[in-house]
Amino acid sequence: IIWQKAMNLVTMIYGLTSQFPREEQFGLISQMRRAAISIPSNIAEGRRRGTNPEFKRYLLIAYGSGAELETQYEISRRLGYIAIHESGCKNLLEEVMRMLNIMSAA
């Protein structure tokens, strides 16, 4: 379930960043997309590693990518690239982060 939600987050981030100014192509757009992609990628890789300690390690890496994305989202909002009322992506990111936190602590 967390992988599916993280995949949905990637799609939302791509849609959101497609509206950013062109000059951010190699800045925030690239950074946010890479951080978003890293979340489900690390979940998948950790799951395929086969051991619980390895899975937890990759969940923590995914959590770190989520923290990067949270910061980049806030920077984008402060720069006016994201409207204050645009909360769907932020809500999904917060949900994924909560799930990662719970799973990595278990």
mmCIF file of N, CA, C and O in Angstrom:
data_model
loop_
_atom_site.group_PDB
_atom_site.id
_atom_site.type_symbol
_atom_site.label_atom_id
_atom_site.label_comp_id
_atom_site.label_asym_id
_atom_site.label_seq_id
_atom_site.Cartn_x
_atom_site.Cartn_y
_atom_site.Cartn_z
ATOM 1 N N ILE A 1 0.831 -1.203 0.000
ATOM 2 C CA ILE A 1 0.000 0.000 0.000
ATOM 3 C C ILE A 1 0.867 1.256 0.000
ATOM 4 O O ILE A 1 0.592 2.194 -0.740
ATOM 5 N N ILE A 2 1.922 1.242 0.812
ATOM 6 C CA ILE A 2 2.776 2.429 0.866
ATOM 7 C C ILE A 2 3.467 2.666 -0.477
ATOM 8 O O ILE A 2 3.618 3.808 -0.917
ATOM 9 N N TRP A 3 3.871 1.595 -1.137
ATOM 10 C CA TRP A 3 4.501 1.725 -2.453
ATOM 11 C C TRP A 3 3.518 2.353 -3.436
ATOM 12 O O TRP A 3 3.886 3.239 -4.217
ATOM 13 N N GLN A 4 2.258 1.895 -3.410
ATOM 14 C CA GLN A 4 1.242 2.435 -4.312
ATOM 15 C C GLN A 4 1.008 3.922 -4.053
ATOM 16 O O GLN A 4 0.907 4.715 -4.996
ATOM 17 N N LYS A 5 0.934 4.293 -2.789
ATOM 18 C CA LYS A 5 0.745 5.703 -2.453
ATOM 19 C C LYS A 5 1.950 6.526 -2.889
ATOM 20 O O LYS A 5 1.801 7.647 -3.382
ATOM 21 N N ALA A 6 3.144 5.978 -2.712
ATOM 22 C CA ALA A 6 4.353 6.677 -3.140
ATOM 23 C C ALA A 6 4.381 6.834 -4.656
ATOM 24 O O ALA A 6 4.839 7.871 -5.170
ATOM 25 N N MET A 7 3.901 5.841 -5.376
ATOM 26 C CA MET A 7 3.818 5.945 -6.839
ATOM 27 C C MET A 7 2.833 7.046 -7.235
ATOM 28 O O MET A 7 3.094 7.819 -8.169
ATOM 29 N N ASN A 8 1.707 7.126 -6.535
ATOM 30 C CA ASN A 8 0.740 8.197 -6.793
ATOM 31 C C ASN A 8 1.366 9.566 -6.512
ATOM 32 O O ASN A 8 1.103 10.530 -7.228
ATOM 33 N N LEU A 9 2.190 9.623 -5.481
ATOM 34 C CA LEU A 9 2.882 10.866 -5.150
ATOM 35 C C LEU A 9 3.805 11.289 -6.285
ATOM 36 O O LEU A 9 3.856 12.479 -6.632
ATOM 37 N N VAL A 10 4.514 10.355 -6.874
ATOM 38 C CA VAL A 10 5.396 10.674 -8.012
ATOM 39 C C VAL A 10 4.581 11.313 -9.132
ATOM 40 O O VAL A 10 4.958 12.359 -9.678
ATOM 41 N N THR A 11 3.458 10.716 -9.455
ATOM 42 C CA THR A 11 2.599 11.245 -10.513
ATOM 43 C C THR A 11 2.134 12.660 -10.182
ATOM 44 O O THR A 11 2.143 13.548 -11.051
ATOM 45 N N MET A 12 1.764 12.875 -8.920
ATOM 46 C CA MET A 12 1.308 14.208 -8.511
ATOM 47 C C MET A 12 2.442 15.230 -8.581
ATOM 48 O O MET A 12 2.229 16.363 -9.011
ATOM 49 N N ILE A 13 3.631 14.831 -8.177
ATOM 50 C CA ILE A 13 4.778 15.748 -8.215
ATOM 51 C C ILE A 13 5.108 16.116 -9.662
ATOM 52 O O ILE A 13 5.396 17.271 -9.971
ATOM 53 N N TYR A 14 5.047 15.142 -10.565
ATOM 54 C CA TYR A 14 5.295 15.441 -11.976
ATOM 55 C C TYR A 14 4.264 16.440 -12.502
ATOM 56 O O TYR A 14 4.613 17.389 -13.217
ATOM 57 N N GLY A 15 3.006 16.243 -12.157
ATOM 58 C CA GLY A 15 1.970 17.181 -12.585
ATOM 59 C C GLY A 15 2.172 18.565 -12.000
ATOM 60 O O GLY A 15 2.050 19.579 -12.695
ATOM 61 N N LEU A 16 2.497 18.610 -10.730
ATOM 62 C CA LEU A 16 2.698 19.880 -10.039
ATOM 63 C C LEU A 16 3.885 20.644 -10.623
ATOM 64 O O LEU A 16 3.784 21.834 -10.933
ATOM 65 N N THR A 17 5.009 19.952 -10.795
ATOM 66 C CA THR A 17 6.218 20.625 -11.280
ATOM 67 C C THR A 17 6.158 20.982 -12.759
ATOM 68 O O THR A 17 6.916 21.834 -13.210
ATOM 69 N N SER A 18 5.250 20.359 -13.492
ATOM 70 C CA SER A 18 5.118 20.705 -14.912
ATOM 71 C C SER A 18 4.605 22.138 -15.084
ATOM 72 O O SER A 18 4.739 22.717 -16.155
ATOM 73 N N GLN A 19 4.074 22.703 -14.010
ATOM 74 C CA GLN A 19 3.558 24.074 -14.052
ATOM 75 C C GLN A 19 4.574 25.098 -13.553
ATOM 76 O O GLN A 19 4.303 26.290 -13.556
ATOM 77 N N PHE A 20 5.739 24.649 -13.108
ATOM 78 C CA PHE A 20 6.778 25.544 -12.609
ATOM 79 C C PHE A 20 7.391 26.324 -13.770
ATOM 80 O O PHE A 20 7.351 25.888 -14.923
ATOM 81 N N PRO A 21 8.033 27.450 -13.462
ATOM 82 C CA PRO A 21 8.715 28.210 -14.519
ATOM 83 C C PRO A 21 9.813 27.384 -15.194
ATOM 84 O O PRO A 21 10.459 26.560 -14.552
ATOM 85 N N ARG A 22 10.015 27.648 -16.457
ATOM 86 C CA ARG A 22 10.997 26.902 -17.244
ATOM 87 C C ARG A 22 12.409 27.006 -16.664
ATOM 88 O O ARG A 22 13.182 26.064 -16.755
ATOM 89 N N GLU A 23 12.728 28.120 -16.043
ATOM 90 C CA GLU A 23 14.079 28.286 -15.496
ATOM 91 C C GLU A 23 14.368 27.352 -14.323
ATOM 92 O O GLU A 23 15.515 27.197 -13.918
ATOM 93 N N GLU A 24 13.352 26.693 -13.811
ATOM 94 C CA GLU A 24 13.531 25.715 -12.727
ATOM 95 C C GLU A 24 13.750 24.290 -13.254
ATOM 96 O O GLU A 24 13.832 23.351 -12.477
ATOM 97 N N GLN A 25 13.861 24.135 -14.569
ATOM 98 C CA GLN A 25 14.028 22.816 -15.180
ATOM 99 C C GLN A 25 15.163 22.014 -14.538
ATOM 100 O O GLN A 25 15.033 20.836 -14.271
ATOM 101 N N PHE A 26 16.281 22.658 -14.281
ATOM 102 C CA PHE A 26 17.440 21.965 -13.715
ATOM 103 C C PHE A 26 17.619 22.273 -12.232
ATOM 104 O O PHE A 26 18.620 21.904 -11.635
ATOM 105 N N GLY A 27 16.636 22.935 -11.655
ATOM 106 C CA GLY A 27 16.666 23.275 -10.239
ATOM 107 C C GLY A 27 15.615 22.482 -9.488
ATOM 108 O O GLY A 27 15.719 21.252 -9.352
ATOM 109 N N LEU A 28 14.592 23.175 -9.036
ATOM 110 C CA LEU A 28 13.567 22.534 -8.207
ATOM 111 C C LEU A 28 12.826 21.407 -8.919
ATOM 112 O O LEU A 28 12.515 20.391 -8.308
ATOM 113 N N ILE A 29 12.537 21.582 -10.182
ATOM 114 C CA ILE A 29 11.809 20.530 -10.902
ATOM 115 C C ILE A 29 12.587 19.221 -10.850
ATOM 116 O O ILE A 29 12.056 18.178 -10.460
ATOM 117 N N SER A 30 13.841 19.277 -11.216
ATOM 118 C CA SER A 30 14.682 18.087 -11.223
ATOM 119 C C SER A 30 14.841 17.515 -9.814
ATOM 120 O O SER A 30 14.711 16.304 -9.605
ATOM 121 N N GLN A 31 15.110 18.369 -8.844
ATOM 122 C CA GLN A 31 15.308 17.915 -7.464
ATOM 123 C C GLN A 31 14.054 17.253 -6.909
ATOM 124 O O GLN A 31 14.121 16.191 -6.276
ATOM 125 N N MET A 32 12.901 17.878 -7.113
ATOM 126 C CA MET A 32 11.650 17.339 -6.572
ATOM 127 C C MET A 32 11.277 16.023 -7.237
ATOM 128 O O MET A 32 10.838 15.089 -6.571
ATOM 129 N N ARG A 33 11.468 15.946 -8.526
ATOM 130 C CA ARG A 33 11.140 14.706 -9.230
ATOM 131 C C ARG A 33 12.058 13.567 -8.799
ATOM 132 O O ARG A 33 11.592 12.448 -8.572
ATOM 133 N N ARG A 34 13.346 13.846 -8.648
ATOM 134 C CA ARG A 34 14.274 12.797 -8.222
ATOM 135 C C ARG A 34 13.984 12.339 -6.798
ATOM 136 O O ARG A 34 14.025 11.139 -6.504
ATOM 137 N N ALA A 35 13.674 13.270 -5.906
ATOM 138 C CA ALA A 35 13.350 12.904 -4.523
ATOM 139 C C ALA A 35 12.073 12.068 -4.487
ATOM 140 O O ALA A 35 12.001 11.064 -3.770
ATOM 141 N N ALA A 36 11.074 12.467 -5.271
ATOM 142 C CA ALA A 36 9.813 11.723 -5.306
ATOM 143 C C ALA A 36 10.015 10.310 -5.847
ATOM 144 O O ALA A 36 9.515 9.336 -5.276
ATOM 145 N N ILE A 37 10.759 10.193 -6.923
ATOM 146 C CA ILE A 37 11.031 8.884 -7.527
ATOM 147 C C ILE A 37 11.800 7.988 -6.567
ATOM 148 O O ILE A 37 11.600 6.769 -6.518
ATOM 149 N N SER A 38 12.663 8.577 -5.789
ATOM 150 C CA SER A 38 13.486 7.821 -4.852
ATOM 151 C C SER A 38 12.655 7.102 -3.786
ATOM 152 O O SER A 38 13.054 6.035 -3.306
ATOM 153 N N ILE A 39 11.511 7.656 -3.431
ATOM 154 C CA ILE A 39 10.701 7.062 -2.362
ATOM 155 C C ILE A 39 10.199 5.664 -2.740
ATOM 156 O O ILE A 39 10.549 4.684 -2.083
ATOM 157 N N PRO A 40 9.393 5.506 -3.804
ATOM 158 C CA PRO A 40 8.941 4.149 -4.139
ATOM 159 C C PRO A 40 10.070 3.245 -4.611
ATOM 160 O O PRO A 40 10.026 2.026 -4.411
ATOM 161 N N SER A 41 11.099 3.842 -5.218
ATOM 162 C CA SER A 41 12.235 3.030 -5.683
ATOM 163 C C SER A 41 12.941 2.362 -4.512
ATOM 164 O O SER A 41 13.279 1.173 -4.572
ATOM 165 N N ASN A 42 13.159 3.098 -3.441
ATOM 166 C CA ASN A 42 13.822 2.524 -2.272
ATOM 167 C C ASN A 42 12.922 1.541 -1.525
ATOM 168 O O ASN A 42 13.411 0.554 -0.981
ATOM 169 N N ILE A 43 11.638 1.803 -1.509
ATOM 170 C CA ILE A 43 10.699 0.842 -0.904
ATOM 171 C C ILE A 43 10.787 -0.484 -1.657
ATOM 172 O O ILE A 43 10.908 -1.549 -1.057
ATOM 173 N N ALA A 44 10.747 -0.408 -2.980
ATOM 174 C CA ALA A 44 10.805 -1.621 -3.814
ATOM 175 C C ALA A 44 12.135 -2.344 -3.656
ATOM 176 O O ALA A 44 12.163 -3.577 -3.485
ATOM 177 N N GLU A 45 13.229 -1.605 -3.691
ATOM 178 C CA GLU A 45 14.536 -2.242 -3.574
ATOM 179 C C GLU A 45 14.695 -2.909 -2.209
ATOM 180 O O GLU A 45 15.167 -4.042 -2.114
ATOM 181 N N GLY A 46 14.297 -2.227 -1.169
ATOM 182 C CA GLY A 46 14.399 -2.802 0.174
ATOM 183 C C GLY A 46 13.563 -4.052 0.337
ATOM 184 O O GLY A 46 13.988 -5.037 0.947
ATOM 185 N N ARG A 47 12.387 -4.031 -0.256
ATOM 186 C CA ARG A 47 11.495 -5.202 -0.173
ATOM 187 C C ARG A 47 12.118 -6.406 -0.868
ATOM 188 O O ARG A 47 12.014 -7.537 -0.396
ATOM 189 N N ARG A 48 12.774 -6.162 -1.979
ATOM 190 C CA ARG A 48 13.378 -7.256 -2.749
ATOM 191 C C ARG A 48 14.677 -7.774 -2.136
ATOM 192 O O ARG A 48 15.158 -8.822 -2.515
ATOM 193 N N ARG A 49 15.231 -7.040 -1.197
ATOM 194 C CA ARG A 49 16.467 -7.479 -0.541
ATOM 195 C C ARG A 49 16.237 -8.734 0.297
ATOM 196 O O ARG A 49 17.171 -9.490 0.537
ATOM 197 N N GLY A 50 15.009 -8.917 0.753
ATOM 198 C CA GLY A 50 14.640 -10.177 1.396
ATOM 199 C C GLY A 50 14.799 -10.255 2.897
ATOM 200 O O GLY A 50 14.230 -11.136 3.516
ATOM 201 N N THR A 51 15.564 -9.350 3.506
ATOM 202 C CA THR A 51 15.708 -9.423 4.956
ATOM 203 C C THR A 51 15.058 -8.203 5.594
ATOM 204 O O THR A 51 15.036 -7.111 5.011
ATOM 205 N N ASN A 52 14.556 -8.385 6.789
ATOM 206 C CA ASN A 52 13.883 -7.297 7.495
ATOM 207 C C ASN A 52 14.824 -6.130 7.800
ATOM 208 O O ASN A 52 14.438 -4.975 7.591
ATOM 209 N N PRO A 53 16.058 -6.385 8.270
ATOM 210 C CA PRO A 53 16.963 -5.249 8.515
ATOM 211 C C PRO A 53 17.263 -4.438 7.248
ATOM 212 O O PRO A 53 17.326 -3.213 7.290
ATOM 213 N N GLU A 54 17.447 -5.121 6.126
ATOM 214 C CA GLU A 54 17.691 -4.416 4.859
ATOM 215 C C GLU A 54 16.470 -3.605 4.445
ATOM 216 O O GLU A 54 16.597 -2.471 3.985
ATOM 217 N N PHE A 55 15.289 -4.200 4.608
ATOM 218 C CA PHE A 55 14.056 -3.492 4.252
ATOM 219 C C PHE A 55 13.933 -2.220 5.080
ATOM 220 O O PHE A 55 13.653 -1.142 4.545
ATOM 221 N N LYS A 56 14.176 -2.317 6.382
ATOM 222 C CA LYS A 56 14.087 -1.141 7.249
ATOM 223 C C LYS A 56 15.100 -0.076 6.839
ATOM 224 O O LYS A 56 14.809 1.117 6.873
ATOM 225 N N ARG A 57 16.296 -0.509 6.467
ATOM 226 C CA ARG A 57 17.324 0.436 6.034
ATOM 227 C C ARG A 57 16.861 1.222 4.799
ATOM 228 O O ARG A 57 17.025 2.439 4.728
ATOM 229 N N TYR A 58 16.259 0.527 3.857
ATOM 230 C CA TYR A 58 15.776 1.199 2.652
ATOM 231 C C TYR A 58 14.547 2.059 2.930
ATOM 232 O O TYR A 58 14.339 3.083 2.269
ATOM 233 N N LEU A 59 13.740 1.672 3.905
ATOM 234 C CA LEU A 59 12.616 2.525 4.303
ATOM 235 C C LEU A 59 13.136 3.838 4.876
ATOM 236 O O LEU A 59 12.559 4.901 4.629
ATOM 237 N N LEU A 60 14.222 3.768 5.636
ATOM 238 C CA LEU A 60 14.820 4.986 6.180
ATOM 239 C C LEU A 60 15.400 5.867 5.075
ATOM 240 O O LEU A 60 15.323 7.100 5.147
ATOM 241 N N ILE A 61 15.954 5.260 4.044
ATOM 242 C CA ILE A 61 16.452 6.031 2.904
ATOM 243 C C ILE A 61 15.276 6.718 2.202
ATOM 244 O O ILE A 61 15.352 7.900 1.848
ATOM 245 N N ALA A 62 14.178 5.981 2.020
ATOM 246 C CA ALA A 62 12.970 6.558 1.417
ATOM 247 C C ALA A 62 12.446 7.710 2.271
ATOM 248 O O ALA A 62 12.013 8.746 1.747
ATOM 249 N N TYR A 63 12.498 7.539 3.588
ATOM 250 C CA TYR A 63 12.058 8.582 4.514
ATOM 251 C C TYR A 63 12.915 9.842 4.346
ATOM 252 O O TYR A 63 12.400 10.964 4.350
ATOM 253 N N GLY A 64 14.214 9.650 4.178
ATOM 254 C CA GLY A 64 15.112 10.781 3.932
ATOM 255 C C GLY A 64 14.768 11.514 2.646
ATOM 256 O O GLY A 64 14.778 12.748 2.596
ATOM 257 N N SER A 65 14.438 10.758 1.610
ATOM 258 C CA SER A 65 14.026 11.379 0.344
ATOM 259 C C SER A 65 12.729 12.153 0.527
ATOM 260 O O SER A 65 12.546 13.223 -0.055
ATOM 261 N N GLY A 66 11.847 11.614 1.344
ATOM 262 C CA GLY A 66 10.601 12.317 1.644
ATOM 263 C C GLY A 66 10.851 13.622 2.376
ATOM 264 O O GLY A 66 10.184 14.632 2.114
ATOM 265 N N ALA A 67 11.823 13.618 3.277
ATOM 266 C CA ALA A 67 12.176 14.846 3.998
ATOM 267 C C ALA A 67 12.722 15.895 3.026
ATOM 268 O O ALA A 67 12.409 17.085 3.137
ATOM 269 N N GLU A 68 13.542 15.443 2.078
ATOM 270 C CA GLU A 68 14.031 16.359 1.042
ATOM 271 C C GLU A 68 12.861 16.949 0.270
ATOM 272 O O GLU A 68 12.815 18.156 0.016
ATOM 273 N N LEU A 69 11.928 16.099 -0.108
ATOM 274 C CA LEU A 69 10.775 16.542 -0.886
ATOM 275 C C LEU A 69 9.915 17.519 -0.087
ATOM 276 O O LEU A 69 9.410 18.498 -0.642
ATOM 277 N N GLU A 70 9.754 17.275 1.208
ATOM 278 C CA GLU A 70 9.005 18.214 2.052
ATOM 279 C C GLU A 70 9.644 19.600 2.008
ATOM 280 O O GLU A 70 8.948 20.613 1.877
ATOM 281 N N THR A 71 10.958 19.642 2.107
ATOM 282 C CA THR A 71 11.678 20.914 2.090
ATOM 283 C C THR A 71 11.544 21.589 0.731
ATOM 284 O O THR A 71 11.275 22.797 0.645
ATOM 285 N N GLN A 72 11.714 20.831 -0.328
ATOM 286 C CA GLN A 72 11.607 21.385 -1.676
ATOM 287 C C GLN A 72 10.187 21.881 -1.957
ATOM 288 O O GLN A 72 9.996 22.908 -2.619
ATOM 289 N N TYR A 73 9.198 21.166 -1.441
ATOM 290 C CA TYR A 73 7.804 21.590 -1.584
ATOM 291 C C TYR A 73 7.609 22.947 -0.907
ATOM 292 O O TYR A 73 6.996 23.853 -1.480
ATOM 293 N N GLU A 74 8.136 23.072 0.305
ATOM 294 C CA GLU A 74 7.983 24.330 1.052
ATOM 295 C C GLU A 74 8.711 25.475 0.356
ATOM 296 O O GLU A 74 8.195 26.593 0.282
ATOM 297 N N ILE A 75 9.899 25.222 -0.173
ATOM 298 C CA ILE A 75 10.621 26.244 -0.928
ATOM 299 C C ILE A 75 9.784 26.685 -2.131
ATOM 300 O O ILE A 75 9.631 27.887 -2.390
ATOM 301 N N SER A 76 9.226 25.724 -2.838
ATOM 302 C CA SER A 76 8.400 26.022 -4.016
ATOM 303 C C SER A 76 7.176 26.844 -3.636
ATOM 304 O O SER A 76 6.786 27.770 -4.356
ATOM 305 N N ARG A 77 6.585 26.514 -2.508
ATOM 306 C CA ARG A 77 5.418 27.265 -2.035
ATOM 307 C C ARG A 77 5.817 28.702 -1.706
ATOM 308 O O ARG A 77 5.145 29.653 -2.103
ATOM 309 N N ARG A 78 6.943 28.854 -1.012
ATOM 310 C CA ARG A 78 7.408 30.196 -0.632
ATOM 311 C C ARG A 78 7.783 31.045 -1.846
ATOM 312 O O ARG A 78 7.661 32.269 -1.814
ATOM 313 N N LEU A 79 8.244 30.402 -2.912
ATOM 314 C CA LEU A 79 8.580 31.118 -4.138
ATOM 315 C C LEU A 79 7.346 31.427 -4.991
ATOM 316 O O LEU A 79 7.449 32.095 -6.015
ATOM 317 N N GLY A 80 6.199 30.914 -4.573
ATOM 318 C CA GLY A 80 4.961 31.180 -5.289
ATOM 319 C C GLY A 80 4.678 30.223 -6.433
ATOM 320 O O GLY A 80 3.790 30.461 -7.237
ATOM 321 N N TYR A 81 5.434 29.140 -6.510
ATOM 322 C CA TYR A 81 5.207 28.156 -7.570
ATOM 323 C C TYR A 81 4.036 27.240 -7.241
ATOM 324 O O TYR A 81 3.491 26.593 -8.135
ATOM 325 N N ILE A 82 3.707 27.139 -5.969
ATOM 326 C CA ILE A 82 2.598 26.296 -5.520
ATOM 327 C C ILE A 82 1.631 27.181 -4.742
ATOM 328 O O ILE A 82 2.040 27.879 -3.809
ATOM 329 N N ALA A 83 0.378 27.148 -5.127
ATOM 330 C CA ALA A 83 -0.639 27.945 -4.438
ATOM 331 C C ALA A 83 -0.894 27.379 -3.041
ATOM 332 O O ALA A 83 -0.804 26.163 -2.821
ATOM 333 N N ILE A 84 -1.197 28.244 -2.105
ATOM 334 C CA ILE A 84 -1.447 27.841 -0.720
ATOM 335 C C ILE A 84 -2.597 26.842 -0.639
ATOM 336 O O ILE A 84 -2.548 25.903 0.143
ATOM 337 N N HIS A 85 -3.600 27.016 -1.479
ATOM 338 C CA HIS A 85 -4.763 26.113 -1.433
ATOM 339 C C HIS A 85 -4.485 24.747 -2.057
ATOM 340 O O HIS A 85 -5.274 23.831 -1.908
ATOM 341 N N GLU A 86 -3.368 24.577 -2.731
ATOM 342 C CA GLU A 86 -2.992 23.291 -3.342
ATOM 343 C C GLU A 86 -2.446 22.382 -2.240
ATOM 344 O O GLU A 86 -1.324 22.506 -1.813
ATOM 345 N N SER A 87 -3.293 21.487 -1.756
ATOM 346 C CA SER A 87 -2.890 20.677 -0.607
ATOM 347 C C SER A 87 -2.915 19.172 -0.873
ATOM 348 O O SER A 87 -2.442 18.408 -0.044
ATOM 349 N N GLY A 88 -3.425 18.737 -1.995
ATOM 350 C CA GLY A 88 -3.526 17.299 -2.270
ATOM 351 C C GLY A 88 -2.181 16.605 -2.254
ATOM 352 O O GLY A 88 -2.007 15.553 -1.638
ATOM 353 N N CYS A 89 -1.207 17.202 -2.896
ATOM 354 C CA CYS A 89 0.128 16.626 -2.969
ATOM 355 C C CYS A 89 0.777 16.635 -1.586
ATOM 356 O O CYS A 89 1.381 15.654 -1.163
ATOM 357 N N LYS A 90 0.652 17.739 -0.882
ATOM 358 C CA LYS A 90 1.232 17.871 0.461
ATOM 359 C C LYS A 90 0.608 16.854 1.414
ATOM 360 O O LYS A 90 1.312 16.213 2.206
ATOM 361 N N ASN A 91 -0.704 16.671 1.326
ATOM 362 C CA ASN A 91 -1.390 15.705 2.188
ATOM 363 C C ASN A 91 -0.918 14.282 1.917
ATOM 364 O O ASN A 91 -0.703 13.507 2.855
ATOM 365 N N LEU A 92 -0.760 13.935 0.654
ATOM 366 C CA LEU A 92 -0.296 12.593 0.302
ATOM 367 C C LEU A 92 1.142 12.389 0.772
ATOM 368 O O LEU A 92 1.481 11.325 1.301
ATOM 369 N N LEU A 93 1.971 13.401 0.610
ATOM 370 C CA LEU A 93 3.352 13.313 1.091
ATOM 371 C C LEU A 93 3.378 13.092 2.603
ATOM 372 O O LEU A 93 4.111 12.245 3.099
ATOM 373 N N GLU A 94 2.563 13.820 3.333
ATOM 374 C CA GLU A 94 2.510 13.652 4.791
ATOM 375 C C GLU A 94 2.051 12.242 5.163
ATOM 376 O O GLU A 94 2.585 11.642 6.102
ATOM 377 N N GLU A 95 1.089 11.715 4.425
ATOM 378 C CA GLU A 95 0.600 10.355 4.683
ATOM 379 C C GLU A 95 1.697 9.321 4.428
ATOM 380 O O GLU A 95 1.913 8.409 5.240
ATOM 381 N N VAL A 96 2.404 9.459 3.319
ATOM 382 C CA VAL A 96 3.503 8.539 2.993
ATOM 383 C C VAL A 96 4.584 8.625 4.067
ATOM 384 O O VAL A 96 5.113 7.591 4.513
ATOM 385 N N MET A 97 4.886 9.834 4.506
ATOM 386 C CA MET A 97 5.919 10.003 5.534
ATOM 387 C C MET A 97 5.495 9.339 6.852
ATOM 388 O O MET A 97 6.324 8.702 7.521
ATOM 389 N N ARG A 98 4.247 9.473 7.236
ATOM 390 C CA ARG A 98 3.752 8.811 8.453
ATOM 391 C C ARG A 98 3.883 7.298 8.329
ATOM 392 O O ARG A 98 4.336 6.620 9.262
ATOM 393 N N MET A 99 3.510 6.763 7.185
ATOM 394 C CA MET A 99 3.578 5.330 6.971
ATOM 395 C C MET A 99 5.029 4.841 7.000
ATOM 396 O O MET A 99 5.320 3.808 7.604
ATOM 397 N N LEU A 100 5.924 5.578 6.369
ATOM 398 C CA LEU A 100 7.345 5.206 6.377
ATOM 399 C C LEU A 100 7.898 5.238 7.800
ATOM 400 O O LEU A 100 8.659 4.344 8.191
ATOM 401 N N ASN A 101 7.521 6.233 8.544
ATOM 402 C CA ASN A 101 7.994 6.355 9.925
ATOM 403 C C ASN A 101 7.534 5.165 10.767
ATOM 404 O O ASN A 101 8.332 4.581 11.509
ATOM 405 N N ILE A 102 6.284 4.784 10.633
ATOM 406 C CA ILE A 102 5.743 3.657 11.392
ATOM 407 C C ILE A 102 6.406 2.367 10.970
ATOM 408 O O ILE A 102 6.818 1.545 11.806
ATOM 409 N N MET A 103 6.533 2.159 9.653
ATOM 410 C CA MET A 103 7.097 0.894 9.152
ATOM 411 C C MET A 103 8.573 0.744 9.496
ATOM 412 O O MET A 103 9.031 -0.352 9.774
ATOM 413 N N SER A 104 9.324 1.838 9.459
ATOM 414 C CA SER A 104 10.753 1.729 9.739
ATOM 415 C C SER A 104 11.032 1.538 11.230
ATOM 416 O O SER A 104 12.075 1.027 11.607
ATOM 417 N N ALA A 105 10.067 1.911 12.066
ATOM 418 C CA ALA A 105 10.225 1.752 13.512
ATOM 419 C C ALA A 105 9.774 0.382 13.994
ATOM 420 O O ALA A 105 10.131 -0.040 15.090
ATOM 421 N N ALA A 106 8.992 -0.304 13.186
ATOM 422 C CA ALA A 106 8.414 -1.603 13.610
ATOM 423 C C ALA A 106 9.460 -2.707 13.677
ATOM 424 O O ALA A 106 10.456 -2.708 13.052
#
